[in-house]
């Protein structure tokens, strides 16, 4: 084959399937992550629809209790490890090299590998739905001895989690290597955009916590198949030890899911307020403080297991303390908007909804952090309401905000603003109809993960389910917006968001000093890429 023919052959290959299988380009891999995560969002969401359908009325209507519990388990695992985490990794792949002036990620082939592990891991996990004995039904927390009753599906669950962890650790190593070694000359750490900062801290959390989960699930595996008794009281083990090990991973994990959201909101709010971010360095330190504290609050998930009083007090105080740096962030976002020239395009609407609704989730978390009160709320729908406010109106809304914000950069086209706003309002109204009543259900004693319930909970459950169906359906609109944008539309200019030149995609930091008594100097905002 001549050299020219070989070159043509290579080009033909690189445009087809092989391009996507073998790509080491950070933008391609970012796109793969985002498309994969969107697919998982709908698979996990369809499981949530099954849950809400069963709970629409009391009594057993559609599925048997075993399958119902499989749905709650799989829904959580897919949404956490399949939808939210890969989506953040997709954002990191796309934006971090651009934000720090690097040509690509530091470890491009590792990058390709860490993505392609994911589809196989989820095929293993989803295949358990078709196995004798059914999918795992022990909750996403996989507590023994319940999870050990899982049949043939058990090793598939454990190995899938190992693969997901390997993918996350590889991605985290890549982010750290990239940011520390490939920043543009003169870009010190305290000049990094906040999205990059939140991702560095997230990467360290991943590297510190995922191996703990790997250890816990390996011990489960040896308990079931190799005769060990780590978590079996009959053999001298302790099932509560599993909870300690699991939540030592699990609490940093919830910050892994939310910290990149803080970074995105910290990019969007200054853009649409036409003002530099208020308190850049305090935002960096607050993020670091949250990450550090996330490792010493884990047992607030376990107040009811019979801890000593000193342990309960310790975990209560550290849990309440973590509200302080989170409050600093919310204050800074509000201060950024104060006297800004705000406009309300779709990314800003999602970012504002994030600030308000994430704060609701934060306050209910503060309630759950108070030990004697938690004894009443524990394992009720109040907890379900709390973490869905943090993860749906928190993480998922920030993902939506970031997608609308950067779609013009990714595709070269503007999305349809009218459809975007429809998507926002339908999502925001329905998500509150879905999750707000669950606070009342929990406060009146409805337990979670139960397919049937007493009749006094009927009305709120029906309202919640209707909200859930509308929320699920309105996400189809999101896909329509994204597909229309990819296929064409108004060309995006180099200054996508009007009047925010130099602020549109990354905000160089730290910003100039400013005072709240005067309107910001327009030249500091519209003067090109400062």
XYZ file of C-alpha atoms in Angstrom:
530
model
C 0.000 0.000 0.000
C 1.419 3.407 -0.968
C 1.999 6.005 1.721
C -0.867 8.163 0.381
C -3.242 5.187 0.319
C -2.195 4.205 3.828
C -2.875 7.760 4.960
C -6.348 7.706 3.345
C -7.049 4.343 4.962
C -6.036 5.735 8.360
C -8.284 8.774 7.841
C -11.247 6.559 6.958
C -10.642 4.538 10.102
C -10.213 7.575 12.297
C -13.580 9.001 11.273
C -15.569 5.843 11.987
C -15.930 3.593 14.983
C -12.171 3.254 15.481
C -11.852 6.979 16.055
C -14.087 6.714 19.118
C -12.606 3.443 20.365
C -8.990 4.548 20.131
C -9.234 8.309 20.649
C -6.844 9.992 23.054
C -8.229 13.485 22.402
C -9.549 15.029 25.623
C -12.566 16.567 23.861
C -13.582 13.270 22.249
C -13.223 11.442 25.562
C -15.137 14.212 27.353
C -17.934 13.799 24.796
C -17.953 10.005 25.282
C -18.233 10.441 29.057
C -21.095 12.915 28.686
C -23.063 10.741 26.240
C -22.507 7.658 28.406
C -23.648 9.545 31.485
C -26.800 10.791 29.691
C -27.633 7.204 28.709
C -27.184 6.039 32.310
C -29.257 8.996 33.549
C -32.210 7.657 31.547
C -31.638 4.013 32.538
C -31.374 4.961 36.226
C -34.315 7.333 35.803
C -36.497 4.595 34.340
C -35.811 2.575 37.505
C -36.914 5.546 39.603
C -40.129 5.623 37.531
C -40.758 1.965 38.483
C -40.270 2.913 42.159
C -42.675 5.871 41.941
C -45.215 3.813 39.982
C -45.262 1.154 42.717
C -45.615 3.852 45.423
C -48.395 5.725 43.578
C -50.918 3.918 45.794
C -50.647 1.673 48.857
C -50.714 -2.072 48.255
C -48.583 -4.117 45.847
C -49.534 -3.214 42.272
C -46.845 -3.672 39.675
C -43.708 -5.374 40.978
C -42.878 -7.823 43.728
C -40.916 -6.642 46.804
C -37.688 -8.370 45.692
C -37.702 -6.583 42.315
C -38.702 -3.303 43.996
C -35.658 -3.532 46.267
C -33.487 -4.399 43.250
C -34.755 -1.200 41.622
C -33.820 0.983 44.619
C -30.359 -0.633 44.731
C -29.665 -0.383 40.996
C -31.166 3.107 40.663
C -28.728 4.449 43.245
C -25.647 2.640 41.897
C -26.399 3.712 38.319
C -27.158 7.340 39.180
C -24.060 7.743 41.365
C -21.433 5.741 39.481
C -22.989 5.840 36.010
C -24.644 9.240 35.631
C -23.167 11.877 37.973
C -19.517 10.785 38.347
C -18.893 10.131 34.619
C -20.626 13.424 33.767
C -18.228 15.359 36.019
C -15.307 13.469 34.470
C -16.630 14.454 31.046
C -16.692 18.121 32.097
C -13.168 17.756 33.489
C -11.880 16.229 30.257
C -13.424 18.898 28.103
C -12.696 21.976 30.177
C -9.633 21.496 32.380
C -7.022 21.485 29.570
C -8.725 24.543 28.014
C -8.923 26.366 31.353
C -5.274 25.811 32.265
C -3.861 26.278 28.769
C -2.767 22.649 28.317
C -2.793 20.881 24.914
C -4.507 17.781 26.342
C -4.714 15.693 29.495
C -1.373 14.506 30.877
C -2.083 10.789 30.351
C -4.140 10.472 27.166
C -4.083 6.677 26.794
C -4.964 6.159 30.450
C -7.789 8.615 29.738
C -9.134 6.415 26.943
C -8.837 3.335 29.115
C -10.571 4.877 32.122
C -13.575 5.653 29.911
C -13.818 2.286 28.149
C -13.828 0.379 31.457
C -17.217 1.963 32.230
C -19.529 0.447 29.581
C -18.267 -3.057 30.454
C -18.672 -2.467 34.191
C -22.275 -1.351 33.681
C -23.024 -4.246 31.352
C -21.937 -6.511 34.228
C -24.101 -4.603 36.684
C -27.182 -4.488 34.435
C -26.790 -8.158 33.471
C -27.681 -9.043 37.078
C -31.298 -8.092 36.266
C -31.496 -11.219 34.086
C -29.879 -13.689 36.502
C -31.569 -16.343 38.638
C -32.418 -14.839 42.013
C -32.566 -11.354 40.475
C -30.429 -8.245 40.790
C -28.847 -7.251 44.134
C -31.570 -6.072 46.514
C -29.532 -5.078 49.568
C -29.550 -1.316 48.923
C -26.686 0.580 47.262
C -24.904 0.513 50.638
C -24.646 -3.308 50.332
C -24.976 -3.910 54.077
C -24.294 -7.465 55.250
C -25.889 -9.813 56.101
C -28.695 -8.699 53.757
C -26.574 -8.276 50.611
C -24.988 -11.708 51.158
C -28.405 -13.249 50.419
C -27.998 -12.061 46.804
C -27.729 -15.110 44.502
C -25.611 -15.526 41.372
C -25.608 -11.773 40.824
C -23.376 -11.101 43.841
C -19.904 -11.475 42.258
C -21.062 -9.427 39.256
C -22.066 -6.618 41.622
C -18.689 -6.733 43.409
C -16.580 -6.868 40.231
C -18.605 -4.115 38.579
C -17.880 -1.876 41.587
C -14.162 -2.716 41.379
C -14.105 -1.705 37.703
C -15.984 1.527 38.394
C -13.493 2.336 41.147
C -10.527 1.636 38.862
C -11.983 3.990 36.255
C -12.493 6.750 38.855
C -8.982 6.409 40.291
C -7.425 6.512 36.800
C -9.426 9.652 35.985
C -8.423 11.293 39.264
C -4.708 10.568 38.734
C -5.015 12.071 35.272
C -6.603 15.300 36.551
C -3.924 15.738 39.229
C -1.066 15.020 36.793
C -2.542 17.453 34.266
C -3.161 20.381 36.609
C 0.133 20.122 38.488
C 2.345 19.606 35.430
C 0.696 21.272 32.451
C -0.509 24.717 33.526
C 0.327 27.621 31.227
C 3.374 29.680 32.309
C 2.423 32.164 35.008
C -0.765 30.357 36.007
C -0.169 29.797 39.691
C -2.520 27.589 41.705
C -4.317 30.635 43.113
C -5.103 31.797 39.582
C -6.876 28.592 38.570
C -10.577 28.855 37.714
C -12.653 27.462 40.578
C -13.923 24.568 38.475
C -10.330 23.339 38.201
C -9.789 23.795 41.943
C -12.916 21.843 42.845
C -11.810 19.058 40.517
C -8.290 18.809 41.995
C -9.816 18.449 45.458
C -12.377 15.944 44.126
C -9.530 13.931 42.570
C -7.723 13.690 45.922
C -10.978 12.602 47.576
C -11.385 9.866 44.943
C -7.860 8.549 45.418
C -8.271 8.522 49.201
C -11.763 6.997 49.394
C -12.313 4.580 46.473
C -9.699 2.032 47.707
C -11.601 1.908 51.027
C -14.742 0.862 49.139
C -12.690 -1.693 47.189
C -11.468 -3.172 50.478
C -14.984 -3.322 51.926
C -16.525 -5.092 48.915
C -13.583 -7.520 48.691
C -14.190 -8.483 52.330
C -17.862 -9.060 51.432
C -16.745 -11.302 48.581
C -14.444 -13.380 50.819
C -17.202 -13.612 53.462
C -19.546 -15.134 50.908
C -17.170 -17.421 48.998
C -13.945 -17.982 50.969
C -15.114 -18.717 54.495
C -13.960 -15.500 56.183
C -16.132 -13.860 58.827
C -15.252 -10.153 58.712
C -18.893 -9.132 59.027
C -20.456 -12.264 60.507
C -21.149 -12.081 64.224
C -21.323 -15.898 64.358
C -17.692 -16.108 63.252
C -16.450 -13.324 65.518
C -16.912 -10.530 62.968
C -19.101 -7.431 63.144
C -21.658 -6.252 60.559
C -21.387 -2.712 61.991
C -17.701 -2.689 60.983
C -18.869 -2.857 57.355
C -20.947 0.264 57.923
C -17.913 2.113 59.306
C -15.719 1.087 56.372
C -18.444 1.767 53.803
C -19.301 5.236 55.108
C -15.642 6.172 55.443
C -15.795 5.925 51.654
C -19.447 6.991 51.381
C -19.265 10.384 52.974
C -16.326 11.723 50.927
C -18.206 10.218 47.956
C -21.159 12.575 48.405
C -18.695 15.494 48.228
C -17.100 13.926 45.132
C -20.573 14.231 43.597
C -21.154 17.854 44.648
C -17.775 19.693 44.663
C -17.492 20.003 40.859
C -21.024 21.469 40.966
C -19.677 24.239 43.212
C -16.982 24.915 40.615
C -19.470 25.176 37.748
C -21.834 27.460 39.655
C -18.811 29.611 40.546
C -18.142 30.027 36.803
C -21.752 30.691 35.763
C -22.935 33.183 38.394
C -20.100 35.725 37.780
C -20.699 35.505 34.024
C -24.398 36.369 34.175
C -23.990 38.852 37.043
C -21.274 40.612 34.940
C -19.065 40.739 38.026
C -15.965 38.900 39.208
C -16.546 36.152 41.760
C -16.671 37.499 45.300
C -14.088 36.001 47.667
C -12.077 33.743 45.349
C -9.499 32.622 47.911
C -12.149 31.985 50.589
C -13.937 29.744 48.064
C -10.738 27.723 47.529
C -10.122 27.366 51.272
C -13.798 26.510 51.929
C -13.602 23.729 49.331
C -10.462 22.368 50.997
C -12.116 22.554 54.425
C -15.180 20.656 53.186
C -12.923 17.961 51.715
C -10.952 17.575 54.959
C -14.050 17.481 57.168
C -15.761 14.972 54.847
C -13.389 12.300 56.172
C -14.307 12.767 59.827
C -18.112 12.834 59.712
C -18.849 9.355 58.307
C -20.686 7.851 61.287
C -23.505 10.423 61.133
C -25.027 7.818 58.768
C -24.988 5.374 61.706
C -26.273 7.227 64.770
C -28.741 4.403 65.480
C -26.244 1.496 65.582
C -25.467 1.917 69.295
C -22.328 4.070 69.295
C -20.930 5.359 72.587
C -22.198 8.803 73.532
C -18.737 10.331 72.960
C -18.796 8.985 69.389
C -22.259 10.387 68.755
C -21.192 13.803 70.054
C -17.998 13.823 67.977
C -19.822 12.983 64.758
C -22.614 15.439 65.526
C -20.205 18.349 66.097
C -18.080 17.635 63.014
C -21.227 17.285 60.898
C -22.571 20.642 62.053
C -19.103 22.164 61.492
C -19.094 21.167 57.818
C -22.060 23.529 57.332
C -19.734 26.505 57.927
C -17.553 26.312 54.777
C -20.666 25.401 52.770
C -22.341 28.544 54.108
C -19.280 30.569 53.078
C -19.770 29.390 49.492
C -23.467 30.275 49.440
C -22.707 33.696 50.906
C -20.070 34.304 48.224
C -22.435 33.352 45.384
C -25.097 35.712 46.727
C -22.488 38.444 47.226
C -21.340 37.975 43.623
C -24.888 38.624 42.403
C -25.328 41.642 44.702
C -25.682 44.745 42.499
C -24.608 42.803 39.436
C -26.154 43.379 35.988
C -27.911 40.031 35.986
C -29.563 38.362 33.036
C -31.437 35.093 33.237
C -30.447 32.777 30.427
C -30.930 29.038 30.997
C -27.487 28.366 32.597
C -28.086 31.166 35.118
C -31.600 29.898 35.893
C -30.251 26.439 36.685
C -27.419 27.956 38.749
C -29.867 30.083 40.764
C -32.157 27.094 41.321
C -29.059 25.189 42.453
C -28.216 27.823 45.079
C -31.758 27.941 46.504
C -32.593 24.216 46.377
C -29.154 22.951 47.382
C -29.501 25.205 50.449
C -32.776 23.435 51.333
C -30.897 20.119 51.097
C -28.156 21.592 53.281
C -30.594 22.652 55.978
C -32.294 19.249 56.091
C -28.789 17.737 56.331
C -28.106 19.956 59.331
C -31.297 18.592 60.923
C -30.164 15.019 60.269
C -26.753 15.812 61.761
C -28.237 16.436 65.213
C -28.048 13.031 66.901
C -31.221 12.875 69.050
C -33.279 14.253 66.158
C -31.727 11.780 63.724
C -33.051 8.936 65.867
C -36.511 10.037 64.681
C -35.604 10.705 61.026
C -33.267 7.768 60.438
C -34.254 5.482 57.539
C -37.397 7.497 56.781
C -38.349 9.403 53.649
C -36.962 12.555 55.280
C -33.487 11.205 54.500
C -34.574 10.410 50.927
C -35.843 13.983 50.510
C -32.610 15.376 51.972
C -30.152 13.596 49.724
C -32.264 14.048 46.591
C -32.332 17.805 47.196
C -28.546 17.684 47.413
C -27.979 15.322 44.479
C -30.821 16.145 42.051
C -31.369 19.868 42.583
C -27.682 20.061 43.518
C -25.459 17.877 41.343
C -27.872 17.236 38.442
C -29.026 20.869 38.188
C -25.383 21.997 38.146
C -24.694 19.464 35.376
C -27.607 20.917 33.412
C -26.363 24.460 34.053
C -22.852 23.556 32.903
C -24.167 21.785 29.803
C -26.211 24.798 28.690
C -23.291 27.106 29.586
C -20.679 25.249 27.540
C -22.794 23.701 24.737
C -22.027 26.678 22.471
C -18.321 26.108 23.080
C -18.563 22.350 22.534
C -20.724 22.440 19.403
C -20.159 25.851 17.827
C -23.927 26.430 17.863
C -26.331 28.184 20.213
C -28.980 25.955 21.769
C -32.672 26.903 21.579
C -33.128 29.307 24.502
C -36.924 28.965 24.578
C -36.780 25.168 24.831
C -34.008 25.486 27.426
C -36.222 27.684 29.597
C -39.158 25.276 29.194
C -36.866 22.480 30.329
C -35.771 24.557 33.319
C -39.260 25.497 34.524
C -40.747 22.032 34.008
C -37.792 20.440 35.829
C -37.752 22.910 38.714
C -41.474 22.819 39.439
C -41.790 19.039 39.062
C -38.667 18.207 41.077
C -40.096 20.106 44.042
C -43.481 18.417 43.642
C -41.529 15.134 43.614
C -39.250 15.575 46.623
C -40.726 18.224 48.914
C -43.685 16.066 50.100
C -41.192 13.356 51.057
C -40.051 15.549 53.971
C -43.570 15.334 55.400
C -43.787 11.588 54.747
C -40.515 11.091 56.625
C -41.499 13.316 59.532
C -44.704 11.309 59.917
C -42.752 8.054 59.941
C -42.804 6.480 56.478
C -39.790 4.142 56.183
C -37.650 4.083 53.039
C -37.030 1.098 50.720
C -40.454 -0.411 51.452
C -42.749 -1.210 48.486
C -45.988 -0.906 50.478
C -47.116 1.597 53.097
C -49.922 2.547 55.465
C -52.894 4.371 53.958
C -52.254 7.654 55.788
C -49.250 8.214 53.487
C -51.297 7.835 50.278
C -51.862 11.473 49.324
C -48.282 12.703 49.619
C -47.043 9.615 47.763
C -49.441 10.249 44.917
C -48.331 13.897 44.663
C -44.683 12.804 44.793
C -45.179 10.214 42.027
C -46.947 12.713 39.730
C -44.022 15.112 40.216
C -41.646 12.269 39.414
C -43.387 11.352 36.151
C -43.407 14.998 34.981
C -39.742 15.425 35.942
C -38.801 12.249 34.090
C -40.724 13.260 30.968
C -39.281 16.793 30.955
C -35.745 15.389 30.681
C -36.648 14.224 27.153
C -36.843 17.942 26.327
C -33.220 18.265 27.447
C -32.182 15.606 24.919
C -34.127 17.454 22.199
C -32.285 20.704 23.040
C -28.874 19.008 22.996
C -29.498 17.103 19.736
C -30.838 20.223 17.980
C -27.781 22.165 19.158
C -25.323 19.497 17.948
C -27.042 19.280 14.549
C -26.980 23.013 13.929
C -28.532 26.299 14.857
C -27.329 29.843 15.202
C -23.540 30.006 15.080
C -21.971 30.723 18.469
C -19.727 33.790 18.452
C -16.485 34.063 20.414
C -18.479 36.134 22.909
C -21.401 33.837 23.531
C -22.983 35.538 26.505
C -23.762 39.193 25.706
C -21.717 41.785 27.554
C -19.601 39.203 29.317
C -16.592 39.157 27.022
C -13.645 37.598 28.725
C -15.975 36.012 31.241
C -17.836 33.712 28.930
C -16.140 30.379 29.591
C -13.447 30.781 32.165
C -13.003 33.524 34.685
C -9.315 34.202 35.304
C -8.772 34.593 39.012
C -8.185 36.178 41.422
C -10.401 39.047 40.288
C -9.589 42.731 40.844
C -10.592 44.213 44.184
C -13.982 45.872 44.125
C -16.320 47.570 46.547
C -20.006 46.973 47.070
C -20.790 50.672 47.275
C -20.156 51.309 43.577
C -21.295 49.538 40.455
C -18.431 47.545 38.901
C -16.287 49.401 36.367
C -17.544 48.194 32.952
C -14.026 48.320 31.474
C -12.918 45.649 33.959
C -15.500 43.287 32.513
C -15.734 44.046 28.820
C -12.042 44.574 28.192
C -11.244 41.398 26.241
C -9.615 38.435 27.939
C -8.225 40.115 31.016
